[in-house]
mmCIF file of C-alpha atoms in Angstrom:
data_model
loop_
_atom_site.group_PDB
_atom_site.id
_atom_site.type_symbol
_atom_site.label_atom_id
_atom_site.label_comp_id
_atom_site.label_asym_id
_atom_site.label_seq_id
_atom_site.Cartn_x
_atom_site.Cartn_y
_atom_site.Cartn_z
ATOM 1 C CA ASP A 22 107.156 167.435 137.429
ATOM 2 C CA VAL A 23 109.345 168.081 140.500
ATOM 3 C CA SER A 24 106.534 167.567 143.008
ATOM 4 C CA GLY A 25 106.917 163.812 142.999
ATOM 5 C CA ALA A 26 103.256 163.320 142.117
ATOM 6 C CA PRO A 27 102.511 160.876 139.250
ATOM 7 C CA VAL A 28 102.172 162.501 135.830
ATOM 8 C CA GLN A 29 98.527 162.342 134.812
ATOM 9 C CA VAL A 30 97.456 160.939 131.418
ATOM 10 C CA ASP A 31 94.136 160.647 129.591
ATOM 11 C CA LEU A 32 92.281 157.758 131.257
ATOM 12 C CA SER A 33 89.801 157.378 128.389
ATOM 13 C CA ARG A 34 92.580 157.106 125.798
ATOM 14 C CA TYR A 35 95.075 154.935 127.651
ATOM 15 C CA GLY A 36 92.989 153.061 130.206
ATOM 16 C CA VAL A 37 95.266 154.284 133.007
ATOM 17 C CA ALA A 38 95.368 157.529 134.977
ATOM 18 C CA ASP A 39 99.097 158.231 135.239
ATOM 19 C CA LEU A 40 102.495 157.323 133.794
ATOM 20 C CA ASP A 41 103.451 155.097 136.709
ATOM 21 C CA GLU A 42 100.443 152.867 136.087
ATOM 22 C CA LEU A 43 101.070 153.020 132.349
ATOM 23 C CA ASN A 44 104.626 151.724 132.815
ATOM 24 C CA GLN A 45 103.369 148.929 135.054
ATOM 25 C CA VAL A 46 100.975 147.805 132.328
ATOM 26 C CA THR A 47 103.547 147.810 129.547
ATOM 27 C CA GLY A 48 106.122 145.945 131.593
ATOM 28 C CA ASN A 49 103.995 142.836 132.112
ATOM 29 C CA PRO A 50 102.557 140.584 129.357
ATOM 30 C CA ALA A 51 99.681 139.535 131.638
ATOM 31 C CA SER A 52 98.769 143.197 132.167
ATOM 32 C CA LEU A 53 98.918 143.846 128.429
ATOM 33 C CA LEU A 54 96.525 140.965 127.783
ATOM 34 C CA ALA A 55 94.123 142.342 130.395
ATOM 35 C CA ARG A 56 93.846 145.706 128.623
ATOM 36 C CA LYS A 57 91.745 146.815 125.681
ATOM 37 C CA TRP A 58 93.481 146.783 122.323
ATOM 38 C CA GLU A 59 92.557 150.419 121.633
ATOM 39 C CA HIS A 60 94.327 151.469 124.841
ATOM 40 C CA ILE A 61 97.436 149.426 124.025
ATOM 41 C CA LYS A 62 97.550 150.823 120.497
ATOM 42 C CA ALA A 63 97.365 154.388 121.834
ATOM 43 C CA ILE A 64 100.091 153.741 124.416
ATOM 44 C CA ALA A 65 102.434 152.185 121.840
ATOM 45 C CA ASN A 66 101.809 155.089 119.482
ATOM 46 C CA ASP A 67 102.042 157.976 121.974
ATOM 47 C CA TYR A 68 104.546 156.548 124.461
ATOM 48 C CA PRO A 69 106.781 154.252 122.358
ATOM 49 C CA ASN A 70 109.607 154.396 124.905
ATOM 50 C CA SER A 71 107.338 152.879 127.544
ATOM 51 C CA VAL A 72 107.011 149.554 125.705
ATOM 52 C CA ASP A 73 109.743 147.031 124.995
ATOM 53 C CA GLU A 74 110.799 146.042 121.491
ATOM 54 C CA GLN A 75 108.706 142.868 121.418
ATOM 55 C CA THR A 76 105.524 144.693 122.426
ATOM 56 C CA ARG A 77 106.175 147.543 120.008
ATOM 57 C CA LYS A 78 106.784 145.049 117.203
ATOM 58 C CA ALA A 79 103.574 143.160 118.052
ATOM 59 C CA ALA A 80 101.519 146.366 118.173
ATOM 60 C CA THR A 81 102.908 147.619 114.858
ATOM 61 C CA PHE A 82 102.283 144.283 113.141
ATOM 62 C CA ALA A 83 98.748 144.022 114.540
ATOM 63 C CA ALA A 84 97.898 147.590 113.524
ATOM 64 C CA GLY A 85 98.683 146.648 109.924
ATOM 65 C CA GLN A 86 95.985 143.950 109.861
ATOM 66 C CA PRO A 87 92.262 144.398 109.112
ATOM 67 C CA PRO A 88 90.588 146.125 112.102
ATOM 68 C CA ALA A 89 88.525 143.053 113.006
ATOM 69 C CA LEU A 90 91.701 140.975 113.443
ATOM 70 C CA GLN A 91 94.009 143.451 115.164
ATOM 71 C CA GLU A 92 93.269 142.596 118.793
ATOM 72 C CA ARG A 93 93.635 138.841 118.256
ATOM 73 C CA VAL A 94 96.867 139.269 116.323
ATOM 74 C CA PHE A 95 98.375 141.522 119.000
ATOM 75 C CA ARG A 96 97.399 139.183 121.824
ATOM 76 C CA GLY A 97 98.663 136.161 119.910
ATOM 77 C CA ALA A 98 101.979 137.876 119.201
ATOM 78 C CA ILE A 99 102.436 138.739 122.880
ATOM 79 C CA ILE A 100 101.803 135.105 123.819
ATOM 80 C CA GLY A 101 104.087 134.043 120.976
ATOM 81 C CA GLY A 102 106.874 135.982 122.662
ATOM 82 C CA LYS A 103 106.405 133.821 125.757
ATOM 83 C CA ILE A 104 106.503 130.709 123.577
ATOM 84 C CA GLY A 105 109.750 131.977 122.065
ATOM 85 C CA VAL A 106 111.290 132.166 125.543
ATOM 86 C CA LEU A 107 110.250 128.542 126.100
ATOM 87 C CA GLN A 108 111.757 127.503 122.759
ATOM 88 C CA ASP A 109 115.043 129.175 123.650
ATOM 89 C CA ALA A 110 115.065 127.437 127.027
ATOM 90 C CA ILE A 111 114.576 124.065 125.346
ATOM 91 C CA ALA A 112 117.187 124.770 122.676
ATOM 92 C CA ASN A 113 119.723 125.881 125.307
ATOM 93 C CA LYS A 114 118.957 122.863 127.520
ATOM 94 C CA PHE A 115 117.834 124.765 130.594
ATOM 95 C CA GLY A 116 116.958 122.743 133.686
ATOM 96 C CA ALA A 117 113.812 120.627 133.590
ATOM 97 C CA ASP A 118 112.124 122.613 136.377
ATOM 98 C CA GLN A 119 112.690 125.913 134.586
ATOM 99 C CA VAL A 120 111.467 124.527 131.260
ATOM 100 C CA ASP A 121 108.383 123.041 132.917
ATOM 101 C CA ALA A 122 107.555 126.367 134.575
ATOM 102 C CA LEU A 123 107.884 128.250 131.290
ATOM 103 C CA ARG A 124 105.812 125.595 129.528
ATOM 104 C CA ALA A 125 103.020 125.725 132.100
ATOM 105 C CA ASP A 126 102.882 129.518 131.879
ATOM 106 C CA ALA A 127 102.750 129.520 128.066
ATOM 107 C CA ALA A 128 100.244 126.654 127.921
ATOM 108 C CA GLN A 129 97.892 128.450 130.308
ATOM 109 C CA LEU A 130 97.964 131.618 128.197
ATOM 110 C CA VAL A 131 97.369 129.677 124.979
ATOM 111 C CA GLU A 132 94.475 127.705 126.493
ATOM 112 C CA GLN A 133 92.818 130.879 127.739
ATOM 113 C CA GLU A 134 93.211 132.535 124.355
ATOM 114 C CA LEU A 135 91.844 129.476 122.577
ATOM 115 C CA LYS A 136 88.742 129.479 124.772
ATOM 116 C CA LYS A 137 88.195 133.204 124.311
ATOM 117 C CA PHE A 138 88.771 133.599 120.570
ATOM 118 C CA GLY A 139 88.881 130.109 119.035
ATOM 119 C CA ASN A 140 91.427 128.368 116.830
ATOM 120 C CA PRO A 141 93.758 130.798 114.983
ATOM 121 C CA ASN A 142 94.243 128.165 112.278
ATOM 122 C CA GLN A 143 90.686 128.662 111.051
ATOM 123 C CA GLY A 144 88.962 131.517 109.241
ATOM 124 C CA ARG A 145 90.386 134.804 107.989
ATOM 125 C CA ILE A 146 92.933 135.066 110.767
ATOM 126 C CA SER A 147 94.697 131.907 109.574
ATOM 127 C CA LYS A 148 95.917 133.911 106.541
ATOM 128 C CA VAL A 149 97.782 136.518 108.623
ATOM 129 C CA SER A 150 101.485 136.501 107.728
ATOM 130 C CA GLY A 151 104.221 138.810 106.497
ATOM 131 C CA ASN A 152 107.184 140.714 107.897
ATOM 132 C CA SER A 153 107.313 140.818 111.711
ATOM 133 C CA ALA A 154 104.843 137.907 111.939
ATOM 134 C CA GLY A 155 107.293 135.720 113.860
ATOM 135 C CA ASP A 156 105.716 135.865 117.316
ATOM 136 C CA TRP A 157 102.209 135.564 115.860
ATOM 137 C CA MET A 158 103.302 132.458 113.966
ATOM 138 C CA LYS A 159 104.778 130.961 117.123
ATOM 139 C CA PHE A 160 101.414 131.392 118.816
ATOM 140 C CA ARG A 161 99.517 129.965 115.842
ATOM 141 C CA GLY A 162 101.903 127.034 115.639
ATOM 142 C CA SER A 163 101.299 126.217 119.309
ATOM 143 C CA ILE A 164 97.764 125.072 118.419
ATOM 144 C CA THR A 165 97.041 122.167 116.095
ATOM 145 C CA ALA A 166 94.568 122.264 113.215
ATOM 146 C CA ASP A 167 91.961 120.511 115.384
ATOM 147 C CA GLY A 168 92.361 122.952 118.279
ATOM 148 C CA GLN A 169 94.739 121.054 120.577
ATOM 149 C CA LEU A 170 97.911 122.321 122.225
ATOM 150 C CA SER A 171 101.110 121.413 120.397
ATOM 151 C CA ASP A 172 103.260 118.550 121.651
ATOM 152 C CA MET A 173 105.741 121.081 123.016
ATOM 153 C CA LEU A 174 103.127 122.787 125.193
ATOM 154 C CA GLN A 175 101.742 119.434 126.315
ATOM 155 C CA GLY A 176 105.206 118.335 127.407
ATOM 156 C CA LYS A 177 105.284 115.398 125.012
ATOM 157 C CA LEU A 178 108.676 116.268 123.526
ATOM 158 C CA ASP A 179 111.634 114.534 125.144
ATOM 159 C CA VAL A 180 114.089 117.387 125.593
ATOM 160 C CA ALA A 181 116.163 116.052 128.486
ATOM 161 C CA GLY A 182 119.719 116.550 127.261
ATOM 162 C CA THR A 183 118.794 115.974 123.621
ATOM 163 C CA GLN A 184 117.288 117.817 120.722
ATOM 164 C CA ALA A 185 113.510 118.149 120.726
ATOM 165 C CA PHE A 186 113.315 116.366 117.365
ATOM 166 C CA ASP A 187 115.252 113.940 115.182
ATOM 167 C CA ALA A 188 117.204 116.230 112.855
ATOM 168 C CA THR A 189 117.846 113.350 110.439
ATOM 169 C CA ASN A 190 114.121 112.713 109.957
ATOM 170 C CA HIS A 191 112.754 114.958 107.196
ATOM 171 C CA GLU A 192 109.159 114.962 108.443
ATOM 172 C CA GLU A 193 110.154 115.698 112.045
ATOM 173 C CA VAL A 194 112.376 118.592 110.971
ATOM 174 C CA ILE A 195 109.565 120.209 108.995
ATOM 175 C CA ARG A 196 107.018 119.716 111.758
ATOM 176 C CA HIS A 197 109.427 121.151 114.313
ATOM 177 C CA LEU A 198 110.090 124.236 112.197
ATOM 178 C CA PHE A 199 106.417 124.695 111.405
ATOM 179 C CA ASN A 200 105.185 124.379 114.987
ATOM 180 C CA GLN A 201 107.963 126.048 116.910
ATOM 181 C CA ILE A 202 109.725 128.570 114.672
ATOM 182 C CA ASP A 203 108.317 131.567 112.793
ATOM 183 C CA LEU A 204 108.589 129.982 109.346
ATOM 184 C CA VAL A 205 105.229 129.142 107.812
ATOM 185 C CA PRO A 206 105.576 127.614 105.315
ATOM 186 C CA ILE A 207 109.172 126.355 105.516
ATOM 187 C CA SER A 208 111.671 127.269 102.811
ATOM 188 C CA LEU A 209 114.196 124.769 101.480
ATOM 189 C CA GLU A 210 116.962 126.979 102.854
ATOM 190 C CA GLU A 211 115.580 126.793 106.391
ATOM 191 C CA PHE A 212 115.060 123.048 106.052
ATOM 192 C CA ARG A 213 118.685 122.580 104.992
ATOM 193 C CA LYS A 214 119.888 124.596 108.008
ATOM 194 C CA ALA A 215 117.899 122.491 110.478
ATOM 195 C CA SER A 216 118.475 119.040 108.971
ATOM 196 C CA THR A 217 121.567 116.957 109.735
ATOM 197 C CA ALA A 218 120.713 114.296 107.150
ATOM 198 C CA GLU A 219 122.763 113.884 103.978
ATOM 199 C CA LEU A 220 120.954 115.990 101.355
ATOM 200 C CA PRO A 221 121.495 116.471 97.610
ATOM 201 C CA ALA A 222 122.898 119.862 96.617
ATOM 202 C CA ASP A 223 120.314 120.308 93.865
ATOM 203 C CA ASP A 224 117.097 121.865 95.189
ATOM 204 C CA ASN A 225 114.872 120.078 92.685
ATOM 205 C CA ALA A 226 116.363 116.715 93.634
ATOM 206 C CA LEU A 227 115.750 117.514 97.298
ATOM 207 C CA LEU A 228 112.147 118.490 96.554
ATOM 208 C CA ASP A 229 111.658 115.128 94.839
ATOM 209 C CA ILE A 230 112.910 113.342 97.960
ATOM 210 C CA LEU A 231 110.743 115.401 100.305
ATOM 211 C CA ALA A 232 107.714 115.043 98.030
ATOM 212 C CA SER A 233 108.056 111.264 98.351
ATOM 213 C CA THR A 234 108.294 111.361 102.169
ATOM 214 C CA ASP A 235 105.166 110.553 104.175
ATOM 215 C CA GLY A 236 103.755 113.475 106.136
ATOM 216 C CA ILE A 237 105.335 116.200 103.993
ATOM 217 C CA ALA A 238 103.475 118.505 101.590
ATOM 218 C CA ILE A 239 105.053 120.685 98.904
ATOM 219 C CA THR A 240 103.248 124.014 98.530
ATOM 220 C CA ALA A 241 102.415 125.568 95.178
ATOM 221 C CA ASN A 242 105.420 127.880 95.693
ATOM 222 C CA GLY A 243 107.832 125.029 96.381
ATOM 223 C CA ASP A 244 107.937 125.454 100.165
ATOM 224 C CA LEU A 245 107.275 122.764 102.780
ATOM 225 C CA MET A 246 104.542 122.039 105.332
ATOM 226 C CA PRO A 247 103.317 119.092 107.391
ATOM 227 C CA MET A 248 100.753 117.267 105.256
ATOM 228 C CA ASP A 249 97.959 117.562 107.835
ATOM 229 C CA ARG A 250 98.415 121.344 108.043
ATOM 230 C CA ALA A 251 98.716 121.824 104.278
ATOM 231 C CA THR A 252 95.379 120.100 103.682
ATOM 232 C CA SER A 253 93.438 122.032 106.340
ATOM 233 C CA GLY A 254 92.051 125.564 106.430
ATOM 234 C CA ASP A 255 90.658 127.401 103.414
ATOM 235 C CA ILE A 256 90.086 124.323 101.252
ATOM 236 C CA GLY A 257 88.772 126.317 98.291
ATOM 237 C CA LEU A 258 91.890 128.482 98.129
ATOM 238 C CA ILE A 259 94.236 125.543 98.683
ATOM 239 C CA THR A 260 92.541 123.479 95.986
ATOM 240 C CA GLY A 261 92.668 126.341 93.497
ATOM 241 C CA GLU A 262 96.413 126.724 94.046
ATOM 242 C CA LEU A 263 96.979 122.982 93.689
ATOM 243 C CA MET A 264 94.939 122.749 90.500
ATOM 244 C CA GLY A 265 96.838 125.708 89.085
ATOM 245 C CA VAL A 266 100.248 124.119 89.603
ATOM 246 C CA LEU A 267 99.038 120.710 88.387
ATOM 247 C CA GLY A 268 98.334 122.326 85.033
ATOM 248 C CA VAL A 269 101.989 123.209 84.488
ATOM 249 C CA ILE A 270 104.158 120.748 86.426
ATOM 250 C CA GLY A 271 105.563 117.643 84.770
ATOM 251 C CA ASP A 272 105.087 114.073 85.939
ATOM 252 C CA GLY A 273 107.148 112.959 88.912
ATOM 253 C CA PRO A 274 107.277 112.943 92.726
ATOM 254 C CA GLN A 275 106.305 116.600 93.110
ATOM 255 C CA LYS A 276 103.197 116.247 90.959
ATOM 256 C CA ASN A 277 102.306 113.083 92.871
ATOM 257 C CA ASN A 278 102.627 115.046 96.112
ATOM 258 C CA TYR A 279 100.133 117.657 94.876
ATOM 259 C CA LEU A 280 97.743 114.881 93.870
ATOM 260 C CA LYS A 281 98.176 113.289 97.296
ATOM 261 C CA GLN A 282 97.211 116.588 98.927
ATOM 262 C CA LEU A 283 93.999 116.631 96.897
ATOM 263 C CA GLU A 284 93.332 113.062 98.029
ATOM 264 C CA GLN A 285 93.863 114.080 101.668
ATOM 265 C CA ILE A 286 91.432 116.974 101.267
ATOM 266 C CA ARG A 287 88.890 114.662 99.653
ATOM 267 C CA ALA A 288 89.288 112.159 102.489
ATOM 268 C CA LYS A 289 88.542 114.849 105.080
ATOM 269 C CA ARG A 290 85.544 116.346 103.312
ATOM 270 C CA LYS A 291 82.993 115.551 100.711
ATOM 271 C CA TRP A 292 84.659 116.612 97.485
ATOM 272 C CA THR A 293 84.025 116.707 93.766
ATOM 273 C CA GLU A 294 86.213 114.426 91.667
ATOM 274 C CA VAL A 295 88.992 116.353 89.921
ATOM 275 C CA ASP A 296 87.739 115.216 86.521
ATOM 276 C CA ASP A 297 84.289 116.589 87.392
ATOM 277 C CA ILE A 298 85.574 120.106 88.100
ATOM 278 C CA SER A 299 84.637 122.474 85.314
ATOM 279 C CA PHE A 300 87.239 125.104 84.471
ATOM 280 C CA SER A 301 86.052 128.288 82.787
ATOM 281 C CA MET A 302 88.494 130.616 81.065
ATOM 282 C CA SER A 303 86.652 133.551 82.634
ATOM 283 C CA SER A 304 86.821 132.170 86.210
ATOM 284 C CA ARG A 305 89.080 133.829 88.769
ATOM 285 C CA TRP A 306 89.664 131.064 91.320
ATOM 286 C CA PHE A 307 92.916 129.816 89.794
ATOM 287 C CA ASP A 308 96.058 131.259 88.188
ATOM 288 C CA ARG A 309 94.685 132.838 84.997
ATOM 289 C CA SER A 310 98.076 132.978 83.328
ATOM 290 C CA LEU A 311 97.252 129.344 82.507
ATOM 291 C CA VAL A 312 94.458 130.654 80.275
ATOM 292 C CA LEU A 313 96.978 132.860 78.476
ATOM 293 C CA GLU A 314 99.333 129.924 77.971
ATOM 294 C CA PHE A 315 96.522 127.807 76.537
ATOM 295 C CA LEU A 316 95.252 130.509 74.161
ATOM 296 C CA ARG A 317 98.731 131.279 72.884
ATOM 297 C CA ASP A 318 99.051 127.588 72.090
ATOM 298 C CA GLN A 319 95.888 128.070 70.028
ATOM 299 C CA GLY A 320 97.479 130.903 68.038
ATOM 300 C CA TYR A 321 96.293 134.012 69.908
ATOM 301 C CA ASP A 322 99.810 135.441 70.001
ATOM 302 C CA GLU A 323 98.839 139.093 70.564
ATOM 303 C CA LEU A 324 96.925 138.287 73.744
ATOM 304 C CA THR A 325 98.574 139.272 77.027
ATOM 305 C CA TYR A 326 97.626 139.045 80.702
ATOM 306 C CA ILE A 327 98.506 141.986 82.959
ATOM 307 C CA GLU A 328 97.662 143.221 86.447
ATOM 308 C CA LYS A 329 96.248 146.518 85.133
ATOM 309 C CA VAL A 330 96.319 148.677 82.006
ATOM 310 C CA GLU A 331 99.140 151.227 82.089
ATOM 311 C CA VAL A 332 99.722 153.483 79.071
ATOM 312 C CA GLU A 333 102.579 155.865 78.277
ATOM 313 C CA ASN A 334 102.938 157.871 75.060
ATOM 314 C CA GLY A 335 100.113 155.941 73.470
ATOM 315 C CA ALA A 336 101.604 152.509 74.165
ATOM 316 C CA LEU A 337 100.736 149.774 76.661
ATOM 317 C CA VAL A 338 103.604 149.576 79.163
ATOM 318 C CA SER A 339 102.087 147.257 81.785
ATOM 319 C CA GLU A 340 104.549 144.765 83.257
ATOM 320 C CA GLN A 341 104.281 141.327 81.684
ATOM 321 C CA GLY A 342 104.258 138.023 83.554
ATOM 322 C CA TYR A 343 101.431 138.665 86.031
ATOM 323 C CA GLN A 344 100.191 135.350 87.456
ATOM 324 C CA GLY A 345 97.420 136.377 89.839
ATOM 325 C CA LYS A 346 93.681 135.915 89.525
ATOM 326 C CA ASN A 347 92.609 139.568 89.349
ATOM 327 C CA GLY A 348 94.329 140.754 86.176
ATOM 328 C CA VAL A 349 92.952 141.716 82.759
ATOM 329 C CA PHE A 350 93.490 140.352 79.277
ATOM 330 C CA ALA A 351 94.568 142.773 76.561
ATOM 331 C CA GLY A 352 95.941 142.848 73.049
ATOM 332 C CA TYR A 353 93.039 142.651 70.602
ATOM 333 C CA ARG A 354 90.356 145.195 71.561
ATOM 334 C CA TYR A 355 92.683 148.113 72.254
ATOM 335 C CA GLY A 356 96.088 148.992 70.905
ATOM 336 C CA THR A 357 98.374 151.746 69.657
ATOM 337 C CA VAL A 358 96.824 153.546 66.695
ATOM 338 C CA LEU A 359 98.151 156.617 64.842
ATOM 339 C CA LYS A 360 95.579 159.390 64.998
ATOM 340 C CA LYS A 361 95.668 162.972 63.796
ATOM 341 C CA ASP A 362 96.056 165.496 66.606
ATOM 342 C CA LYS A 363 93.278 168.100 66.296
ATOM 343 C CA GLU A 364 95.519 170.947 67.452
ATOM 344 C CA THR A 365 98.810 170.205 65.707
ATOM 345 C CA GLY A 366 97.555 168.187 62.774
ATOM 346 C CA GLU A 367 100.347 165.680 63.370
ATOM 347 C CA MET A 368 99.881 161.928 63.540
ATOM 348 C CA THR A 369 100.430 160.780 67.131
ATOM 349 C CA PRO A 370 100.262 157.336 68.725
ATOM 350 C CA THR A 371 97.114 156.795 70.801
ATOM 351 C CA TYR A 372 95.993 153.788 72.837
ATOM 352 C CA THR A 373 92.407 153.233 71.725
ATOM 353 C CA ARG A 374 89.955 150.779 70.161
ATOM 354 C CA LYS A 375 91.451 149.231 67.077
ATOM 355 C CA SER A 376 90.138 147.440 64.035
ATOM 356 C CA THR A 377 91.079 143.828 63.453
ATOM 357 C CA SER A 378 90.729 141.416 60.594
ATOM 358 C CA ASP A 379 89.467 138.827 63.091
ATOM 359 C CA PRO A 380 86.646 140.370 65.174
ATOM 360 C CA PHE A 381 86.304 137.124 67.141
ATOM 361 C CA SER A 382 89.623 137.777 68.902
ATOM 362 C CA ALA A 383 88.275 141.046 70.314
ATOM 363 C CA GLN A 384 85.050 139.334 71.423
ATOM 364 C CA LEU A 385 87.072 136.547 73.069
ATOM 365 C CA GLU A 386 89.132 139.121 74.982
ATOM 366 C CA LYS A 387 85.919 140.774 76.157
ATOM 367 C CA TYR A 388 84.605 137.397 77.354
ATOM 368 C CA LEU A 389 87.825 136.672 79.268
ATOM 369 C CA ASN A 390 87.376 139.954 81.132
ATOM 370 C CA GLY A 391 83.812 139.141 82.184
ATOM 371 C CA GLY A 392 81.790 140.499 79.252
ATOM 372 C CA LYS A 393 79.638 138.788 76.639
ATOM 373 C CA PRO A 394 79.974 138.800 72.856
ATOM 374 C CA VAL A 395 77.632 141.249 71.136
ATOM 375 C CA GLY A 396 76.490 142.005 67.605
ATOM 376 C CA VAL A 397 74.786 140.053 64.871
ATOM 377 C CA HIS A 398 77.336 137.242 65.178
ATOM 378 C CA ALA A 399 77.139 136.958 68.980
ATOM 379 C CA GLU A 400 75.754 133.398 68.906
ATOM 380 C CA ALA A 401 78.450 132.269 66.494
ATOM 381 C CA TYR A 402 81.111 133.834 68.701
ATOM 382 C CA MET A 403 79.719 132.046 71.771
ATOM 383 C CA ALA A 404 79.754 128.736 69.924
ATOM 384 C CA ARG A 405 83.470 129.198 69.186
ATOM 385 C CA ILE A 406 84.102 130.211 72.807
ATOM 386 C CA ARG A 407 82.295 127.110 74.092
ATOM 387 C CA ALA A 408 84.488 124.979 71.842
ATOM 388 C CA LEU A 409 87.575 126.671 73.288
ATOM 389 C CA GLU A 410 86.261 126.081 76.810
ATOM 390 C CA THR A 411 85.993 122.351 76.091
ATOM 391 C CA GLN A 412 89.545 122.293 74.739
ATOM 392 C CA PHE A 413 90.780 124.267 77.749
ATOM 393 C CA ASN A 414 89.262 121.755 80.199
ATOM 394 C CA ASP A 415 91.000 118.910 78.388
ATOM 395 C CA TRP A 416 94.282 120.850 78.237
ATOM 396 C CA ILE A 417 94.452 121.844 81.921
ATOM 397 C CA ARG A 418 93.891 118.253 83.085
#
């Protein structure tokens, strides 16, 4: 357009009437936060060159979340970018006045967001993670589990000419990384990079040391979190993961750390004693590969646990080693059987129902997948299954 007049755009789609106004919106975090998410998403999609890399990254990450969470995730990521600027200023020892100004700006945005949407460490949104989650995690880490601003935003960290934390103190290092860097939970590698303490080279030995340190929790995957954060949030999910790993880990500091986490959860909320929890082999709230391990110990060697049934050339080819809670058990009810092809008359391998000398094994497999034993011996089968359930409860504890 050589007339000099602003280029018009669709007001209903973008929330602005022309490109000049659109560029003003995308160049200012405060303006972005004042706009509707649907407008921002359309701008980032249709005019990608009008937004900077941080905004584009935030919009792309948010768009990949469930629709009900997208706006909050985008807004949090934008604010997280501001928190990142503050972190860099602290790390690079900028002047106190500049740091205070950045802190006040970030704290105001976080407080406003907290009042508008609530604590991001609670509910479904607390589970948001993944690639490109860095700025979102910085925002989430700026708010404590009980809905308070982090020490950094409250100005409680002494950063005048020194580091913002004691890099020789294991608990302080983990809390610093958790609250102020996009690593949730913290890997051993990241901990080693940030710590200046003398550490053993062996990862398992280091985990033992950290597991014995007050204020530190070891996750079910072997990562690190502050104890108060690890024992807050979705208690049912956390407890299921802890109980799953307790069934396979040996005695020692790491197991004691998992038990301590359960004690912390129990102290915060009314909780059932661990010995009173009833484990069912057909339940899906814990790692069901533990059921497979138990049953193989009982002699059910043909049983396998897979994510889904995949068959090629009449044979089960599903990948082994699945450890989630939504898989299926296989091995006894169906298998590779040679059957005569009606057209060619040749015997060909087919994955189908198979006969077995022990019909109970097939009924047990059916039970593990949510069914019930049937037939004239159904009651006898259930009696054997109940006996196995009792043994399983003893075994997993």
